[in-house]
Amino acid sequence: MSGLDGRWTRRWIEAVAAEVARRKLELTALDRAIGDADHGENLDRGFQAVLGRLEALDDDATPGAVLKLVATTLISTVGGAAGPLYGTAFLKGSMAAGDRAELDAAGLVEVLTAARDGIVARGKAEPGDKTMVDAWTPAVDAAAAAGDDVRAALEAAAAAAAEGAAATEPLVAHKGRASYLGERAIGHRDPGSESTSLMLRAAAETR
Ligand code: ADP
Ligand code: MG
Ligand code: MG
């Protein structure tokens, strides 16, 4: 396989579900510090529902079809801020993927860009507002700069998202629940930036 096909997309989503389940308490602990202590549970509920629905999907489903199933499932099963935001991200990503059978590096960048733009359109956060946008935006930029190798683009995106998540720690939040805390949010990592990093790391490690 040269590009990322539907089977790869499915393996990636299964890896995300496994990682969210494994790190659920950690994600919720981040949200306990500057939110309402539900981010891990929210995402775990959503991705477990995704796993159930993936079984019914055709073996030959395209990347776009897998991403669309994730979107509709997250929208209907995850509440709060992250459900609609990640739902929009996967929906816009699926629209960008269209009916292509495989995504090459350029296609991957189109999908990641559409996902990030969807989150920004929905949540109106800018980089530096201490949200998941702080992981998505450097990830998109790094993937776009990585060249023609789709594997290199995934690795660059994952590394940049991890750095972006860590870089939320010294920030005051301007969007979401953490914005109510003012300077008390300083010193805490944004939970959504960490779950974004988790998703992109899982992508880089999916073969
Ligand atoms: P809730 O805050 O409703 O309990 P979650 O805890 O599941 O929802 O998700 C919180 C995460 O959502 C935050 O850590 C942040 O990354 C993200 N978030 C919240 N509001 C916005 C926004 N307006 N734009 C982008 N991301 C946001
Ligand atoms: Mg929360
Ligand atoms: Mg909540």
PDB file of N, CA, C and O in Angstrom, residues 29 50 52 58 60 139 153 174 195:
ATOM      1  N   ALA A  29      -8.514  13.316  34.209  1.00  0.00           N
ATOM      2  CA  ALA A  29      -7.773  14.056  35.238  1.00  0.00           C
ATOM      3  C   ALA A  29      -7.360  15.434  34.720  1.00  0.00           C
ATOM      4  O   ALA A  29      -7.433  16.432  35.451  1.00  0.00           O
ATOM      5  N   VAL A  50     -18.338   3.771  18.318  1.00  0.00           N
ATOM      6  CA  VAL A  50     -17.775   3.669  16.963  1.00  0.00           C
ATOM      7  C   VAL A  50     -17.355   2.236  16.671  1.00  0.00           C
ATOM      8  O   VAL A  50     -17.652   1.691  15.587  1.00  0.00           O
ATOM      9  N   GLY A  52     -18.510  -0.523  17.802  1.00  0.00           N
ATOM     10  CA  GLY A  52     -19.692  -1.338  17.543  1.00  0.00           C
ATOM     11  C   GLY A  52     -20.221  -1.147  16.139  1.00  0.00           C
ATOM     12  O   GLY A  52     -20.568  -2.117  15.456  1.00  0.00           O
ATOM     13  N   ASP A  58     -18.963  -2.086   5.452  1.00  0.00           N
ATOM     14  CA  ASP A  58     -18.405  -2.926   4.402  1.00  0.00           C
ATOM     15  C   ASP A  58     -16.873  -2.987   4.501  1.00  0.00           C
ATOM     16  O   ASP A  58     -16.227  -1.994   4.798  1.00  0.00           O
ATOM     17  N   ASP A  60     -14.791  -3.086   2.220  1.00  0.00           N
ATOM     18  CA  ASP A  60     -14.159  -2.238   1.203  1.00  0.00           C
ATOM     19  C   ASP A  60     -14.479  -0.757   1.379  1.00  0.00           C
ATOM     20  O   ASP A  60     -14.252   0.032   0.466  1.00  0.00           O
ATOM     21  N   ALA A 139      -0.085  20.644  13.806  1.00  0.00           N
ATOM     22  CA  ALA A 139      -0.081  19.337  13.138  1.00  0.00           C
ATOM     23  C   ALA A 139      -0.341  19.489  11.639  1.00  0.00           C
ATOM     24  O   ALA A 139       0.344  18.872  10.812  1.00  0.00           O
ATOM     25  N   ALA A 153       4.521  12.469   6.761  1.00  0.00           N
ATOM     26  CA  ALA A 153       3.529  13.502   7.091  1.00  0.00           C
ATOM     27  C   ALA A 153       2.790  13.143   8.377  1.00  0.00           C
ATOM     28  O   ALA A 153       2.546  14.012   9.231  1.00  0.00           O
ATOM     29  N   HIS A 174      -9.103  30.928  26.602  1.00  0.00           N
ATOM     30  CA  HIS A 174     -10.059  31.936  26.112  1.00  0.00           C
ATOM     31  C   HIS A 174     -11.323  31.312  25.536  1.00  0.00           C
ATOM     32  O   HIS A 174     -12.212  32.029  25.077  1.00  0.00           O
ATOM     33  N   SER A 195      -6.042  14.914  23.748  1.00  0.00           N
ATOM     34  CA  SER A 195      -6.735  13.842  23.010  1.00  0.00           C
ATOM     35  C   SER A 195      -6.461  13.960  21.511  1.00  0.00           C
ATOM     36  O   SER A 195      -6.375  12.941  20.809  1.00  0.00           O
TER      37      SER A 195
END
